[in-house]
């Protein structure tokens, strides 16, 4: 992640907090950017993600703790950098989470927000959005907070609206090209099928079932690629 490395080149970063770390995909990027001496703490409310993340990272400088972004169990002024990646659309309360991230940041600390966005997507990225919106729909039916993909403008509005002075922003491609690997695409189909299964017996089933054949056809034709992410770096005012 050269842009982040260049941005933080002359800045002293001793510790980093990643909110909503999942299995640690963004922790990997943070370790590449700051790993040379910096301590990185990933946090997530989901036990299944924490177990997976702890298996993936054995380095002494990386640890994971269970918590929600809305209530961070850290002292005020604890971290040089706080990040949140692809988790904004999962938050119950975005304002509270930003307030918490600000509280645990040291004065003049840095915030990094990375978020998949619904901007100019190619056909393979539209397939990722289709699956994401399917999943978020099913989660919402179960009462789980999960918004659809925000546009780049919405992401920027959320960040600036919560008091961040943006100093760097750029698009970030987690996957550079569409993936046509058969096993990979089968996995995506299985994900949608399993989500559909959860809707059995509900009035929404029929409407959602009609999406599956189109999704399969589109996957064969265009492949699957993560939507472009918007990376933002700033400081709280
Ligand atoms: C799509 S994953 C992103 C994982 C990782 N940060 C990445 O960029 O790949 C979203 C994560 O947000 C977590 N999450 C859900 N609700 C949350 C909350 N209230 N506070 C913090 N994280 C939350 C989920 O458990 C999930 O691991």
Coordinates of N, CA, C and O in Angstrom, one line a residue, residues 55-215:
X55 N -5.7 -17.1 14.3 CA -5.0 -18.2 13.6 C -4.1 -17.7 12.5 O -3.1 -18.2 12.2
X56 N -4.6 -16.6 11.9 CA -3.8 -16.1 10.7 C -2.6 -15.3 11.1 O -1.6 -15.2 10.3
X57 N -2.6 -14.7 12.3 CA -1.5 -13.8 12.7 C -0.8 -14.3 13.9 O -1.4 -14.3 15.0
X58 N 0.5 -14.7 13.8 CA 1.2 -15.2 15.0 C 2.2 -14.2 15.5 O 2.9 -14.4 16.4
X59 N 2.3 -13.0 14.7 CA 3.4 -12.0 15.1 C 3.1 -11.4 16.5 O 1.9 -11.2 16.8
X60 N 4.1 -11.2 17.2 CA 4.0 -10.6 18.6 C 3.4 -9.2 18.6 O 2.8 -8.9 19.6
X61 N 3.5 -8.5 17.6 CA 3.0 -7.1 17.6 C 1.5 -7.0 17.2 O 1.0 -5.9 17.3
X62 N 0.9 -8.2 16.9 CA -0.5 -8.1 16.5 C -1.4 -8.9 17.5 O -1.1 -10.0 17.8
X63 N -2.5 -8.3 17.9 CA -3.4 -9.0 18.8 C -4.8 -8.6 18.4 O -5.1 -7.6 17.7
X64 N -5.8 -9.4 18.9 CA -7.2 -9.1 18.6 C -8.0 -9.2 19.9 O -7.8 -10.0 20.8
X65 N -9.0 -8.3 20.0 CA -9.9 -8.2 21.1 C -11.3 -8.1 20.7 O -11.6 -7.5 19.7
X66 N -12.2 -8.6 21.6 CA -13.6 -8.6 21.2 C -14.3 -7.3 21.7 O -14.3 -7.1 22.9
X67 N -14.8 -6.5 20.8 CA -15.6 -5.4 21.2 C -16.3 -4.7 20.0 O -15.9 -4.9 18.9
X68 N -17.3 -3.9 20.3 CA -18.0 -3.1 19.3 C -17.3 -1.8 19.1 O -16.7 -1.3 20.0
X69 N -17.5 -1.3 17.9 CA -16.9 0.0 17.6 C -17.5 1.1 18.5 O -16.9 2.1 18.8
X70 N -18.8 0.9 18.9 CA -19.5 1.9 19.6 C -19.1 2.0 21.1 O -19.4 3.0 21.8
X71 N -18.3 1.0 21.5 CA -17.8 1.1 22.9 C -16.4 0.4 22.9 O -16.3 -0.8 23.1
X72 N -15.4 1.3 22.8 CA -14.0 0.8 22.7 C -13.4 0.7 24.1 O -13.4 1.8 24.8
X73 N -13.0 -0.5 24.6 CA -12.5 -0.6 25.9 C -11.0 -0.2 26.0 O -10.1 -1.0 26.3
X74 N -10.7 1.1 25.7 CA -9.4 1.6 25.8 C -9.4 2.9 26.5 O -10.4 3.6 26.4
X75 N -8.3 3.3 27.1 CA -8.2 4.6 27.7 C -8.2 5.7 26.7 O -7.9 5.5 25.5
X76 N -8.6 6.9 27.1 CA -8.5 8.1 26.2 C -7.0 8.2 25.7 O -6.1 7.8 26.4
X77 N -6.9 8.8 24.6 CA -5.5 9.2 24.1 C -4.6 8.0 24.0 O -3.4 8.1 24.5
X78 N -5.0 6.8 23.5 CA -4.2 5.6 23.5 C -3.4 5.3 22.3 O -2.4 4.7 22.3
X79 N -4.0 5.7 21.1 CA -3.4 5.2 19.8 C -2.9 6.4 18.9 O -3.5 7.5 18.9
X80 N -1.9 6.1 18.1 CA -1.4 7.1 17.1 C -2.3 7.0 15.9 O -2.5 8.1 15.2
X81 N -2.8 5.9 15.5 CA -3.7 5.7 14.4 C -4.9 4.8 14.7 O -4.7 3.8 15.4
X82 N -6.1 5.2 14.3 CA -7.2 4.3 14.4 C -7.8 4.1 13.0 O -7.9 5.1 12.2
X83 N -8.2 2.9 12.7 CA -8.7 2.6 11.3 C -10.0 1.9 11.4 O -10.3 1.2 12.4
X84 N -10.8 2.0 10.3 CA -12.0 1.1 10.2 C -12.1 0.8 8.7 O -12.1 1.7 7.9
X85 N -12.2 -0.5 8.4 CA -12.2 -0.9 7.0 C -13.4 -1.8 6.7 O -13.6 -2.8 7.3
X86 N -14.2 -1.3 5.7 CA -15.4 -2.1 5.3 C -16.3 -2.5 6.4 O -17.0 -3.5 6.3
X87 N -16.4 -1.7 7.4 CA -17.2 -2.0 8.6 C -18.2 -0.8 8.8 O -19.1 -1.0 9.6
X88 N -18.0 0.3 8.2 CA -19.0 1.5 8.4 C -20.4 1.0 8.2 O -21.3 1.4 9.0
X89 N -20.6 0.2 7.1 CA -22.0 -0.2 6.8 C -22.6 -1.3 7.7 O -23.7 -1.7 7.5
X90 N -21.7 -1.7 8.7 CA -22.2 -2.7 9.7 C -22.5 -2.0 11.0 O -23.0 -2.7 11.9
X91 N -22.2 -0.7 11.2 CA -22.3 -0.1 12.5 C -23.7 0.2 12.9 O -24.5 0.7 12.1
X92 N -24.0 -0.1 14.2 CA -25.3 0.3 14.7 C -25.4 1.8 14.8 O -26.4 2.4 14.6
X93 N -24.3 2.4 15.3 CA -24.3 3.9 15.5 C -22.9 4.4 15.0 O -21.9 4.3 15.7
X94 N -23.0 5.0 13.8 CA -21.8 5.5 13.2 C -21.2 6.7 14.0 O -20.0 6.8 14.3
X95 N -22.1 7.6 14.5 CA -21.7 8.8 15.3 C -21.0 8.4 16.6 O -19.9 8.9 16.9
X96 N -21.5 7.4 17.3 CA -20.9 6.9 18.5 C -19.6 6.3 18.3 O -18.6 6.5 19.0
X97 N -19.5 5.6 17.1 CA -18.2 4.9 16.8 C -17.1 5.9 16.5 O -16.0 5.8 17.0
X98 N -17.5 7.0 15.7 CA -16.5 8.0 15.5 C -16.1 8.7 16.7 O -14.9 9.1 16.9
X99 N -17.1 9.0 17.6 CA -16.7 9.6 18.9 C -15.8 8.8 19.7 O -14.8 9.3 20.3
X100 N -16.0 7.5 19.7 CA -15.1 6.5 20.4 C -13.7 6.5 19.8 O -12.7 6.5 20.5
X101 N -13.7 6.5 18.4 CA -12.4 6.5 17.7 C -11.6 7.8 18.1 O -10.4 7.7 18.3
X102 N -12.3 8.9 18.1 CA -11.7 10.2 18.5 C -11.2 10.1 19.9 O -10.0 10.6 20.2
X103 N -12.0 9.6 20.8 CA -11.6 9.6 22.2 C -10.3 8.8 22.4 O -9.4 9.2 23.2
X104 N -10.2 7.6 21.8 CA -9.0 6.8 22.0 C -7.8 7.2 21.2 O -6.7 6.7 21.5
X105 N -8.0 8.1 20.3 CA -6.8 8.6 19.5 C -6.0 9.6 20.3 O -6.6 10.4 21.0
X106 N -4.7 9.6 20.2 CA -3.9 10.6 20.8 C -4.2 12.0 20.1 O -4.6 12.0 18.9
X107 N -3.9 13.1 20.8 CA -4.1 14.4 20.1 C -3.3 14.4 18.8 O -2.2 13.9 18.8
X108 N -3.9 14.9 17.7 CA -3.2 14.9 16.4 C -3.0 13.5 15.8 O -2.2 13.3 14.9
X109 N -3.6 12.5 16.4 CA -3.5 11.1 15.8 C -4.3 11.1 14.5 O -5.0 12.0 14.1
X110 N -4.1 10.0 13.8 CA -4.6 9.9 12.4 C -5.8 8.8 12.4 O -5.7 7.8 13.0
X111 N -6.8 9.1 11.5 CA -7.8 8.1 11.3 C -7.8 7.7 9.8 O -7.6 8.5 8.9
X112 N -7.9 6.4 9.6 CA -8.0 5.8 8.3 C -9.3 5.2 8.1 O -9.7 4.3 8.9
X113 N -10.1 5.6 7.1 CA -11.3 4.9 6.8 C -11.2 4.3 5.4 O -10.9 5.0 4.4
X114 N -11.5 3.0 5.3 CA -11.5 2.3 4.0 C -12.9 1.7 3.9 O -13.3 1.0 4.8
X115 N -13.5 1.9 2.7 CA -14.9 1.4 2.6 C -15.2 1.0 1.2 O -14.9 1.8 0.3
X116 N -15.8 -0.2 0.9 CA -16.2 -0.5 -0.4 C -17.3 0.5 -0.8 O -18.1 1.0 0.0
X117 N -17.2 0.9 -2.1 CA -18.2 2.0 -2.5 C -18.8 1.7 -3.8 O -18.3 1.0 -4.7
X118 N -20.0 2.3 -4.0 CA -20.9 2.0 -5.1 C -20.7 3.1 -6.1 O -21.5 4.0 -6.3
X119 N -19.5 3.2 -6.7 CA -19.2 4.2 -7.7 C -19.2 3.7 -9.1 O -20.2 3.0 -9.4
X120 N -18.2 3.9 -9.8 CA -18.2 3.3 -11.2 C -17.7 1.9 -11.1 O -16.5 1.7 -11.0
X121 N -18.6 1.0 -11.2 CA -18.2 -0.4 -11.0 C -18.3 -1.1 -12.4 O -19.1 -0.8 -13.2
X122 N -17.3 -2.1 -12.6 CA -17.4 -2.9 -13.8 C -18.4 -4.0 -13.5 O -18.9 -4.1 -12.4
X123 N -18.7 -4.8 -14.6 CA -19.8 -5.8 -14.4 C -19.4 -6.9 -13.3 O -20.3 -7.3 -12.6
X124 N -18.1 -7.2 -13.2 CA -17.7 -8.2 -12.2 C -17.9 -7.6 -10.8 O -18.3 -8.3 -9.8
X125 N -17.6 -6.3 -10.7 CA -17.8 -5.6 -9.4 C -19.3 -5.4 -9.1 O -19.7 -5.5 -7.9
X126 N -20.1 -5.3 -10.1 CA -21.6 -5.2 -9.9 C -22.1 -6.6 -9.3 O -23.0 -6.6 -8.5
X127 N -21.4 -7.7 -9.7 CA -21.8 -9.0 -9.1 C -21.5 -9.0 -7.6 O -22.2 -9.6 -6.9
X128 N -20.3 -8.4 -7.2 CA -20.0 -8.3 -5.8 C -21.1 -7.5 -5.1 O -21.6 -7.9 -4.0
X129 N -21.5 -6.4 -5.7 CA -22.5 -5.5 -5.1 C -23.9 -6.3 -5.0 O -24.6 -6.2 -3.9
X130 N -24.2 -7.1 -6.0 CA -25.4 -7.9 -6.0 C -25.4 -8.9 -4.8 O -26.4 -9.0 -4.1
X131 N -24.3 -9.6 -4.6 CA -24.2 -10.5 -3.5 C -24.2 -9.8 -2.1 O -24.9 -10.2 -1.2
X132 N -23.5 -8.6 -2.1 CA -23.5 -7.8 -0.9 C -24.9 -7.3 -0.5 O -25.3 -7.4 0.7
X133 N -25.7 -6.8 -1.5 CA -27.0 -6.3 -1.2 C -27.9 -7.5 -0.8 O -28.8 -7.3 0.0
X134 N -27.7 -8.6 -1.4 CA -28.5 -9.8 -1.0 C -28.3 -10.1 0.4 O -29.2 -10.3 1.2
X135 N -27.0 -10.2 0.8 CA -26.6 -10.5 2.2 C -27.2 -9.4 3.2 O -27.7 -9.8 4.2
X136 N -27.0 -8.2 2.8 CA -27.4 -7.1 3.7 C -29.0 -7.2 3.9 O -29.5 -6.9 5.0
X137 N -29.7 -7.5 2.8 CA -31.1 -7.6 2.9 C -31.5 -8.7 3.9 O -32.4 -8.5 4.7
X138 N -30.9 -9.9 3.7 CA -31.2 -11.0 4.6 C -30.8 -10.7 6.0 O -31.6 -10.9 7.0
X139 N -29.7 -10.1 6.2 CA -29.3 -9.7 7.6 C -30.3 -8.7 8.2 O -30.7 -8.9 9.4
X140 N -30.8 -7.7 7.4 CA -31.7 -6.8 8.0 C -33.0 -7.5 8.4 O -33.7 -7.1 9.4
X141 N -33.4 -8.5 7.5 CA -34.6 -9.2 7.9 C -34.5 -9.9 9.2 O -35.4 -10.1 10.0
X142 N -33.2 -10.3 9.5 CA -32.9 -11.0 10.8 C -32.7 -10.0 12.0 O -32.3 -10.3 13.1
X143 N -32.8 -8.7 11.6 CA -32.6 -7.6 12.6 C -31.2 -7.3 12.9 O -30.8 -6.6 13.8
X144 N -30.3 -7.7 11.9 CA -28.9 -7.4 12.0 C -28.6 -6.1 11.2 O -29.0 -6.0 10.1
X145 N -27.9 -5.1 11.8 CA -27.6 -3.9 11.1 C -26.6 -4.2 9.9 O -25.5 -4.8 10.2
X146 N -27.0 -3.9 8.7 CA -26.2 -4.1 7.6 C -26.7 -3.3 6.4 O -27.7 -3.7 5.8
X147 N -26.1 -2.2 6.2 CA -26.6 -1.3 5.1 C -26.1 -1.8 3.8 O -25.1 -2.5 3.7
X148 N -26.7 -1.3 2.7 CA -26.2 -1.5 1.4 C -24.9 -0.7 1.2 O -24.6 0.1 2.0
X149 N -24.2 -0.9 0.1 CA -23.0 -0.2 -0.2 C -23.2 1.3 -0.3 O -24.1 1.7 -1.0
X150 N -22.4 2.1 0.4 CA -22.5 3.5 0.2 C -21.8 4.0 -1.1 O -20.9 3.3 -1.6
X151 N -22.2 5.1 -1.6 CA -21.5 5.7 -2.7 C -20.3 6.4 -2.1 O -20.2 6.7 -0.9
X152 N -19.3 6.7 -3.0 CA -18.1 7.4 -2.5 C -18.4 8.7 -1.8 O -17.9 9.1 -0.8
X153 N -19.4 9.5 -2.4 CA -19.8 10.7 -1.8 C -20.4 10.5 -0.4 O -20.2 11.3 0.5
X154 N -21.2 9.5 -0.2 CA -21.8 9.2 1.1 C -20.7 8.8 2.1 O -20.8 9.3 3.2
X155 N -19.7 8.1 1.7 CA -18.6 7.7 2.6 C -17.9 9.0 3.0 O -17.6 9.2 4.2
X156 N -17.6 9.9 2.0 CA -16.9 11.1 2.4 C -17.8 12.0 3.3 O -17.2 12.6 4.3
X157 N -19.1 12.0 3.0 CA -20.0 12.8 3.9 C -20.0 12.3 5.3 O -20.0 13.0 6.3
X158 N -20.0 10.9 5.5 CA -20.0 10.3 6.8 C -18.7 10.7 7.5 O -18.7 11.1 8.7
X159 N -17.6 10.7 6.8 CA -16.3 10.9 7.4 C -16.2 12.4 7.8 O -15.9 12.7 9.0
X160 N -16.5 13.3 6.9 CA -16.4 14.7 7.2 C -17.4 15.2 8.2 O -17.2 16.0 9.1
X161 N -18.6 14.6 8.0 CA -19.8 14.9 8.9 C -19.5 14.5 10.4 O -20.1 15.0 11.3
X162 N -18.5 13.6 10.6 CA -18.2 13.2 11.9 C -16.9 13.9 12.4 O -16.2 13.3 13.3
X163 N -16.6 15.0 11.8 CA -15.5 15.9 12.3 C -14.1 15.6 11.8 O -13.1 16.0 12.4
X164 N -14.0 14.8 10.7 CA -12.6 14.5 10.2 C -12.2 15.5 9.1 O -13.0 15.7 8.2
X165 N -11.0 16.0 9.3 CA -10.4 16.8 8.2 C -9.6 15.9 7.3 O -8.6 15.3 7.7
X166 N -10.2 15.7 6.1 CA -9.6 14.7 5.1 C -8.3 15.3 4.5 O -8.3 16.4 4.0
X167 N -7.2 14.5 4.6 CA -5.9 15.0 4.0 C -5.4 14.1 2.9 O -4.6 14.5 2.1
X168 N -6.0 12.9 2.7 CA -5.6 12.1 1.6 C -6.8 11.1 1.3 O -7.4 10.6 2.2
X169 N -7.2 11.0 0.0 CA -8.2 10.0 -0.3 C -7.8 9.4 -1.7 O -7.4 10.2 -2.6
X170 N -8.0 8.1 -1.8 CA -7.7 7.5 -3.1 C -8.5 6.2 -3.3 O -8.8 5.6 -2.2
X171 N -8.8 5.8 -4.5 CA -9.4 4.5 -4.7 C -8.5 3.3 -4.5 O -7.3 3.4 -4.8
X172 N -9.0 2.3 -3.8 CA -8.1 1.1 -3.6 C -8.8 -0.1 -4.1 O -10.0 -0.4 -3.7
X173 N -8.1 -0.9 -4.9 CA -8.7 -2.1 -5.5 C -8.1 -3.3 -4.8 O -6.9 -3.6 -4.9
X174 N -9.0 -4.0 -4.0 CA -8.5 -5.2 -3.3 C -8.2 -6.3 -4.3 O -7.3 -7.1 -4.1
X175 N -9.1 -6.4 -5.3 CA -8.8 -7.3 -6.4 C -8.6 -6.5 -7.7 O -9.5 -5.7 -8.0
X176 N -7.5 -6.8 -8.3 CA -7.2 -5.9 -9.5 C -8.0 -6.3 -10.7 O -8.3 -5.4 -11.5
X177 N -8.4 -7.6 -10.8 CA -9.1 -8.0 -12.0 C -10.3 -8.9 -11.6 O -10.2 -9.5 -10.6
X178 N -11.3 -9.1 -12.5 CA -12.3 -10.1 -12.3 C -11.7 -11.5 -12.1 O -10.8 -11.9 -12.9
X179 N -12.3 -12.3 -11.2 CA -11.8 -13.7 -11.0 C -12.8 -14.6 -11.7 O -14.0 -14.5 -11.4
X180 N -12.3 -15.5 -12.5 CA -13.2 -16.5 -13.2 C -13.0 -17.9 -12.7 O -13.5 -18.8 -13.3
X181 N -12.2 -18.0 -11.7 CA -11.9 -19.4 -11.2 C -13.2 -20.1 -10.8 O -14.0 -19.5 -10.0
X182 N -13.4 -21.3 -11.3 CA -14.6 -22.0 -11.1 C -15.0 -22.3 -9.7 O -16.1 -22.0 -9.2
X183 N -14.0 -22.7 -8.9 CA -14.3 -23.0 -7.5 C -14.7 -21.7 -6.7 O -15.5 -21.7 -5.9
X184 N -13.9 -20.6 -7.0 CA -14.2 -19.3 -6.4 C -15.7 -18.9 -6.7 O -16.4 -18.4 -5.9
X185 N -16.0 -19.0 -8.0 CA -17.4 -18.6 -8.4 C -18.5 -19.5 -7.8 O -19.5 -19.0 -7.3
X186 N -18.1 -20.8 -7.7 CA -19.1 -21.7 -7.0 C -19.3 -21.3 -5.6 O -20.4 -21.5 -5.1
X187 N -18.3 -20.9 -5.0 CA -18.4 -20.4 -3.6 C -19.3 -19.2 -3.4 O -20.1 -19.2 -2.5
X188 N -19.3 -18.3 -4.4 CA -20.2 -17.2 -4.4 C -21.6 -17.6 -4.6 O -22.5 -17.1 -4.0
X189 N -21.8 -18.6 -5.5 CA -23.2 -19.1 -5.7 C -23.7 -19.8 -4.5 O -24.8 -19.6 -4.0
X190 N -22.8 -20.6 -3.8 CA -23.2 -21.3 -2.6 C -23.6 -20.3 -1.5 O -24.5 -20.5 -0.7
X191 N -22.8 -19.1 -1.5 CA -23.2 -18.1 -0.5 C -24.6 -17.6 -0.7 O -25.4 -17.5 0.2
X192 N -24.9 -17.3 -2.0 CA -26.3 -16.8 -2.3 C -27.3 -17.8 -2.0 O -28.4 -17.6 -1.4
X193 N -27.0 -19.1 -2.3 CA -28.0 -20.2 -2.1 C -28.2 -20.4 -0.6 O -29.4 -20.6 -0.2
X194 N -27.2 -20.3 0.2 CA -27.4 -20.4 1.6 C -28.2 -19.3 2.2 O -29.0 -19.5 3.1
X195 N -27.9 -18.1 1.7 CA -28.7 -16.9 2.2 C -30.2 -17.1 1.8 O -31.1 -16.8 2.6
X196 N -30.4 -17.6 0.6 CA -31.8 -17.9 0.1 C -32.5 -18.9 1.0 O -33.7 -18.7 1.4
X197 N -31.7 -19.9 1.4 CA -32.2 -21.0 2.3 C -32.8 -20.4 3.6 O -33.8 -20.8 4.1
X198 N -32.1 -19.3 4.0 CA -32.5 -18.7 5.3 C -33.9 -18.0 5.1 O -34.6 -17.7 6.1
X199 N -34.3 -17.8 3.9 CA -35.6 -17.1 3.6 C -36.8 -18.0 3.4 O -37.9 -17.6 3.2
X200 N -36.5 -19.4 3.4 CA -37.5 -20.4 3.2 C -38.7 -20.1 4.1 O -38.5 -19.8 5.3
X201 N -39.9 -20.1 3.5 CA -41.1 -19.9 4.3 C -41.5 -18.4 4.5 O -42.5 -18.1 5.1
X202 N -40.6 -17.5 4.1 CA -40.9 -16.1 4.3 C -41.5 -15.5 3.0 O -41.2 -16.0 1.9
X203 N -42.3 -14.5 3.1 CA -42.9 -13.9 1.8 C -41.8 -13.4 0.9 O -42.1 -13.3 -0.3
X204 N -40.7 -13.0 1.4 CA -39.6 -12.4 0.5 C -38.9 -13.5 -0.4 O -38.2 -13.2 -1.3
X205 N -39.2 -14.8 -0.1 CA -38.4 -15.9 -0.7 C -38.5 -15.8 -2.3 O -37.5 -15.8 -3.0
X206 N -39.7 -15.7 -2.8 CA -39.9 -15.8 -4.2 C -39.2 -14.7 -5.0 O -38.5 -14.9 -5.9
X207 N -39.3 -13.5 -4.4 CA -38.6 -12.3 -5.1 C -37.1 -12.5 -5.1 O -36.4 -12.3 -6.1
X208 N -36.6 -13.0 -4.0 CA -35.1 -13.1 -3.8 C -34.6 -14.3 -4.7 O -33.5 -14.3 -5.2
X209 N -35.5 -15.4 -4.8 CA -35.1 -16.6 -5.5 C -34.9 -16.2 -7.0 O -34.1 -16.8 -7.7
X210 N -35.7 -15.2 -7.5 CA -35.6 -14.9 -8.9 C -34.2 -14.2 -9.2 O -33.9 -14.1 -10.4
X211 N -33.5 -13.8 -8.2 CA -32.2 -13.1 -8.5 C -31.1 -14.1 -8.8 O -30.2 -13.9 -9.5
X212 N -31.2 -15.4 -8.2 CA -30.2 -16.4 -8.3 C -29.8 -16.7 -9.8 O -28.6 -16.7 -10.1
X213 N -30.8 -17.1 -10.7 CA -30.3 -17.4 -12.0 C -29.6 -16.3 -12.7 O -28.6 -16.6 -13.4
X214 N -30.0 -15.1 -12.5 CA -29.4 -13.9 -13.1 C -27.9 -13.8 -12.6 O -27.0 -13.6 -13.4
X215 N -27.8 -14.0 -11.3 CA -26.5 -13.9 -10.6 C -25.5 -15.0 -11.2 O -24.4 -14.7 -11.6

